Amino acid sequence: MRLILLGPPGAGKGTQAQHLVAKYGIIQLSTGDMLRAAVKAGTPVGRQAADIMARGALVPDEIVVEIVAQRIKQPDARNGFILDGFPRTVPQAQALDRMLAGHGLALDAVVELRVDEDALLRRIESRVAAMKARGEPVRDDDSPEVLHRRLSAYRGQTEPLIAYYRRQGTLRTVDGMVPIGEVATAIERVLARQRKAGFAPRSRGAVRKSKRAAAKKPAKPKIASKRASKIGRKSKSRASAARRRVGAARKSPRGARNGAGGKPRAGKRGH
Ligand code: ADP
């Protein structure tokens, strides 16, 4: 399953992504987290991004697209991923479409978390105040002025993606103002419907490739029934192992962030 969570800062993307990681065993790719890691590590990308991020502006498309392109090639992304914070501009979305088509893949869903902006500002400000009161580190870009700039970057550069994905037929909108559990249930419902509909049609390139492969290869002989039932048993035990893994991940969902098993970043408030 490959999906995008779309919504302004504070809409709850991070929280919902963690829930989906635990539920479906796919990885979460947060470009914000990846960029913050690059800043912390002092890499060339990090040095370029640091000031831009602190101002609440967007890092140039080429940089972010390259980071994502490298990341989705990793073996742990093969089963699927949730993109949180990417794409954030139409050129990024177009680059993602090309990237996926190059791997013979497509998006299964784009879930928009729709929220009320005033309530959002209040939500973030009170969360930041609570973090400060607890003595927890707060992100540089969480000050009220920068927050306004992040919201206006969202409005100007990211919101057009809603129309972009609506045109593609992949957009599904969920009310992000209800309690966290209810948002999660609504997203699950959307995904179940998508799954029922057979998820995304494969890209034309992939279909062409598999047609060519089918023309070359002779059809596989049918699996004899005894072997088939053995395979059935095997895949059942694989499924229960996967469920156990998901259960373990649920106990420590943060560990699955960005699939790196890394530490959660300081100051992320899970949105
Ligand atoms: P938020 O908490 O506002 O949703 P993130 O944690 O996703 O933000 O990202 C923090 C900052 O990282 C953004 O304000 C921006 O500067 C940069 N950033 C993250 N993802 C992208 C992207 N896809 N394109 C450009 N800049 C990005």
XYZ file of C-alpha atoms and ligand atoms in Angstrom:
298
model
C 0.000 0.000 0.000
C 1.354 3.398 -0.963
C -0.384 6.421 0.354
C -0.007 10.090 1.041
C -1.321 11.928 4.072
C -2.107 15.461 3.093
C -2.964 18.324 5.402
C -1.605 21.480 7.009
C 0.899 21.476 9.883
C -0.821 20.221 13.001
C -3.536 18.344 11.115
C -2.514 15.057 12.727
C -0.613 13.448 9.850
C 2.177 12.123 12.074
C -0.217 10.655 14.625
C -2.306 8.945 11.976
C 0.798 7.727 10.128
C 2.035 6.011 13.299
C -1.313 4.295 13.661
C -1.168 3.085 10.052
C 2.415 1.857 10.490
C 1.281 -0.299 13.399
C -1.833 -1.507 11.635
C -0.500 -2.312 8.171
C 3.209 -2.882 8.835
C 4.302 -0.362 6.228
C 6.859 2.359 6.794
C 6.332 6.057 7.372
C 8.450 8.458 5.386
C 8.406 11.933 6.833
C 10.463 14.398 4.809
C 10.400 16.765 7.799
C 12.058 14.094 9.964
C 14.557 13.218 7.226
C 15.510 16.857 6.774
C 15.827 17.409 10.515
C 18.110 14.352 10.687
C 20.225 15.832 7.869
C 20.422 19.173 9.700
C 21.469 17.426 12.902
C 24.082 15.352 11.110
C 25.416 18.465 9.370
C 25.301 16.900 5.886
C 25.477 19.197 2.822
C 21.686 18.852 2.435
C 21.218 19.652 6.108
C 23.374 22.763 5.839
C 21.290 23.961 2.884
C 17.985 23.184 4.587
C 18.605 24.473 8.121
C 17.854 28.176 7.597
C 14.988 27.554 5.217
C 13.289 25.261 7.711
C 13.831 27.611 10.624
C 12.074 30.330 8.589
C 9.102 28.046 7.914
C 9.677 28.124 4.152
C 9.919 25.104 1.871
C 13.199 23.409 1.011
C 13.818 23.381 -2.776
C 11.975 20.652 -4.659
C 15.140 19.066 -6.139
C 16.567 18.396 -2.685
C 13.434 16.832 -1.246
C 12.652 14.841 -4.386
C 16.161 13.357 -4.359
C 15.857 12.369 -0.684
C 12.543 10.616 -1.326
C 13.783 8.976 -4.548
C 16.693 7.413 -2.658
C 14.534 6.375 0.275
C 11.786 4.596 -1.633
C 14.385 2.454 -3.389
C 15.341 0.836 -0.079
C 14.187 -2.757 0.429
C 11.998 -1.881 3.432
C 9.882 0.391 1.223
C 8.974 -2.461 -1.096
C 5.840 -3.396 0.854
C 4.566 0.132 0.780
C 4.873 3.432 2.566
C 3.038 6.385 3.973
C 4.340 9.711 2.816
C 3.949 12.377 5.481
C 4.986 15.873 4.447
C 5.696 14.932 0.837
C 4.747 15.989 -1.767
C 4.295 19.600 -0.718
C 4.247 21.243 -4.138
C 2.805 20.326 -7.536
C 6.294 19.773 -9.058
C 7.050 17.380 -6.168
C 3.811 15.509 -6.886
C 4.708 15.287 -10.564
C 8.181 14.010 -9.666
C 6.610 11.407 -7.387
C 4.298 10.238 -10.162
C 7.310 9.802 -12.458
C 9.288 8.027 -9.738
C 6.515 5.556 -9.025
C 5.808 4.944 -12.706
C 9.530 4.224 -13.154
C 9.150 1.387 -10.623
C 5.875 0.251 -12.196
C 3.935 1.525 -9.191
C 1.163 3.986 -8.436
C -0.442 5.577 -5.395
C -3.260 3.697 -3.735
C -4.734 6.682 -1.952
C -4.176 10.286 -1.017
C -5.895 10.988 2.276
C -6.593 14.615 3.019
C -7.080 15.469 6.687
C -9.407 18.426 6.552
C -9.100 20.794 9.505
C -10.245 24.218 10.533
C -7.305 26.625 10.468
C -8.184 28.669 13.562
C -8.717 25.558 15.618
C -5.434 24.284 14.228
C -3.469 27.286 15.401
C -5.010 26.987 18.859
C -4.238 23.260 18.855
C -0.556 23.752 17.996
C -0.080 26.684 20.327
C -1.544 24.833 23.290
C 0.493 21.727 22.441
C 3.688 23.770 22.321
C 2.795 25.481 25.609
C 2.185 22.080 27.217
C 5.527 20.777 25.928
C 7.337 23.811 27.266
C 5.603 23.400 30.632
C 6.825 19.792 30.751
C 10.334 20.990 29.924
C 10.358 19.121 26.587
C 12.347 20.485 23.648
C 10.308 22.465 21.152
C 11.176 22.778 17.472
C 12.725 26.038 16.247
C 9.926 26.437 13.737
C 7.183 26.127 16.340
C 7.086 29.805 17.272
C 3.766 31.525 16.465
C 5.250 33.685 13.651
C 6.948 30.746 11.960
C 3.810 28.706 12.381
C 1.843 31.347 10.477
C 4.455 31.206 7.730
C 4.253 27.395 7.589
C 0.499 27.655 7.278
C 0.739 30.201 4.513
C 3.310 28.004 2.704
C 0.750 25.234 2.984
C -2.021 27.393 1.583
C 0.045 28.733 -1.281
C 2.114 25.747 -2.311
C 0.598 22.564 -0.915
C -3.150 23.137 -1.054
C -3.157 23.024 -4.877
C -2.314 19.331 -4.486
C -5.877 18.728 -3.365
C -7.134 19.663 -6.820
C -4.225 17.782 -8.412
C -5.122 14.497 -6.720
C -8.840 15.071 -7.088
C -8.274 15.215 -10.839
C -6.276 11.989 -10.631
C -9.170 10.355 -8.769
C -7.010 9.336 -5.785
C -8.120 11.982 -3.280
C -10.129 10.909 -0.251
C -11.051 13.464 2.396
C -11.441 12.720 6.068
C -12.580 15.066 8.844
C -9.459 15.797 10.911
C -11.290 17.714 13.639
C -12.874 14.707 15.356
C -11.005 12.766 18.088
C -7.845 10.883 17.014
C -9.458 7.434 17.210
C -12.347 8.535 15.011
C -9.995 9.991 12.403
C -8.087 6.679 12.424
C -11.312 4.720 11.910
C -12.345 6.996 9.038
C -8.962 6.497 7.345
C -9.186 2.732 7.799
C -12.622 2.795 6.211
C -11.268 4.741 3.232
C -8.408 2.270 2.826
C -10.708 -0.739 3.141
C -12.857 0.676 0.351
C -9.776 1.258 -1.788
C -8.546 -2.266 -1.086
C -11.918 -3.668 -2.085
C -11.741 -1.729 -5.314
C -8.423 -3.453 -6.009
C -6.196 -0.515 -5.050
C -4.435 1.508 -7.678
C -4.321 0.296 -11.225
C -0.715 -0.428 -12.067
C 1.014 2.115 -14.221
C 0.853 1.568 -17.962
C 4.596 0.824 -18.028
C 4.204 -1.990 -15.520
C 1.278 -3.492 -17.398
C 3.278 -3.399 -20.650
C 6.250 -5.035 -18.892
C 4.169 -7.824 -17.395
C 2.436 -8.448 -20.751
C 5.862 -8.804 -22.368
C 6.943 -11.179 -19.596
C 3.771 -13.236 -19.996
C 4.350 -13.500 -23.738
C 7.887 -14.789 -23.153
C 7.326 -17.210 -20.289
C 5.294 -20.366 -20.668
C 2.406 -20.498 -18.207
C 3.348 -21.938 -14.827
C 1.967 -25.401 -14.181
C -0.797 -25.436 -11.591
C 0.365 -26.293 -8.077
C -0.726 -29.750 -7.099
C -3.382 -29.621 -4.415
C -1.241 -31.189 -1.669
C 1.535 -28.648 -2.257
C -0.997 -25.870 -2.560
C -2.387 -26.643 0.865
C 1.160 -26.729 2.280
C 1.833 -23.323 0.748
C -1.476 -22.145 2.148
C -0.385 -23.229 5.605
C 2.960 -21.512 5.149
C 1.437 -18.234 4.134
C -0.980 -18.466 7.051
C 1.916 -18.833 9.469
C 3.675 -15.943 7.692
C 0.549 -13.869 8.140
C 0.406 -14.639 11.851
C 4.122 -13.800 12.182
C 3.368 -10.491 10.467
C 0.498 -9.900 12.887
C 2.850 -10.574 15.805
C 5.311 -8.071 14.351
C 2.561 -5.498 13.986
C 1.518 -6.177 17.594
C 5.096 -5.559 18.723
C 5.329 -2.405 16.610
C 2.098 -1.170 18.163
C 3.721 -1.356 21.564
C 6.511 0.929 20.320
C 5.164 2.596 17.164
C 7.798 5.341 17.180
C 10.470 2.741 16.380
C 9.000 2.248 12.932
C 9.294 5.900 11.994
C 10.968 6.303 8.601
C 11.629 2.607 8.725
C 15.020 3.289 10.199
C 14.227 1.993 13.649
C 15.647 5.286 14.746
C 14.821 7.444 17.684
C 11.857 9.811 17.455
C 12.952 13.330 16.911
C 12.887 15.760 19.714
C 10.046 18.174 19.570
C 7.809 16.298 17.103
C 4.343 16.550 18.425
C 2.974 13.794 16.307
C 0.948 15.634 13.776
P 4.987 20.245 9.713
O 5.221 19.889 11.148
O 4.782 21.703 9.464
O 3.978 19.384 9.038
P 7.324 18.874 8.746
O 7.847 18.279 9.996
O 6.705 17.937 7.756
O 6.341 20.072 9.010
O 8.458 19.721 7.996
C 9.161 20.779 8.639
C 9.867 21.639 7.603
O 10.693 20.828 6.747
C 8.933 22.372 6.633
O 8.447 23.571 7.182
C 9.877 22.606 5.442
O 10.778 23.652 5.679
C 10.682 21.305 5.402
N 10.051 20.283 4.536
C 9.553 19.081 4.930
N 9.049 18.412 3.888
C 9.232 19.212 2.800
C 8.905 19.094 1.417
N 8.275 18.008 0.935
N 9.247 20.109 0.596
C 9.868 21.196 1.042
N 10.188 21.395 2.333
C 9.874 20.404 3.210
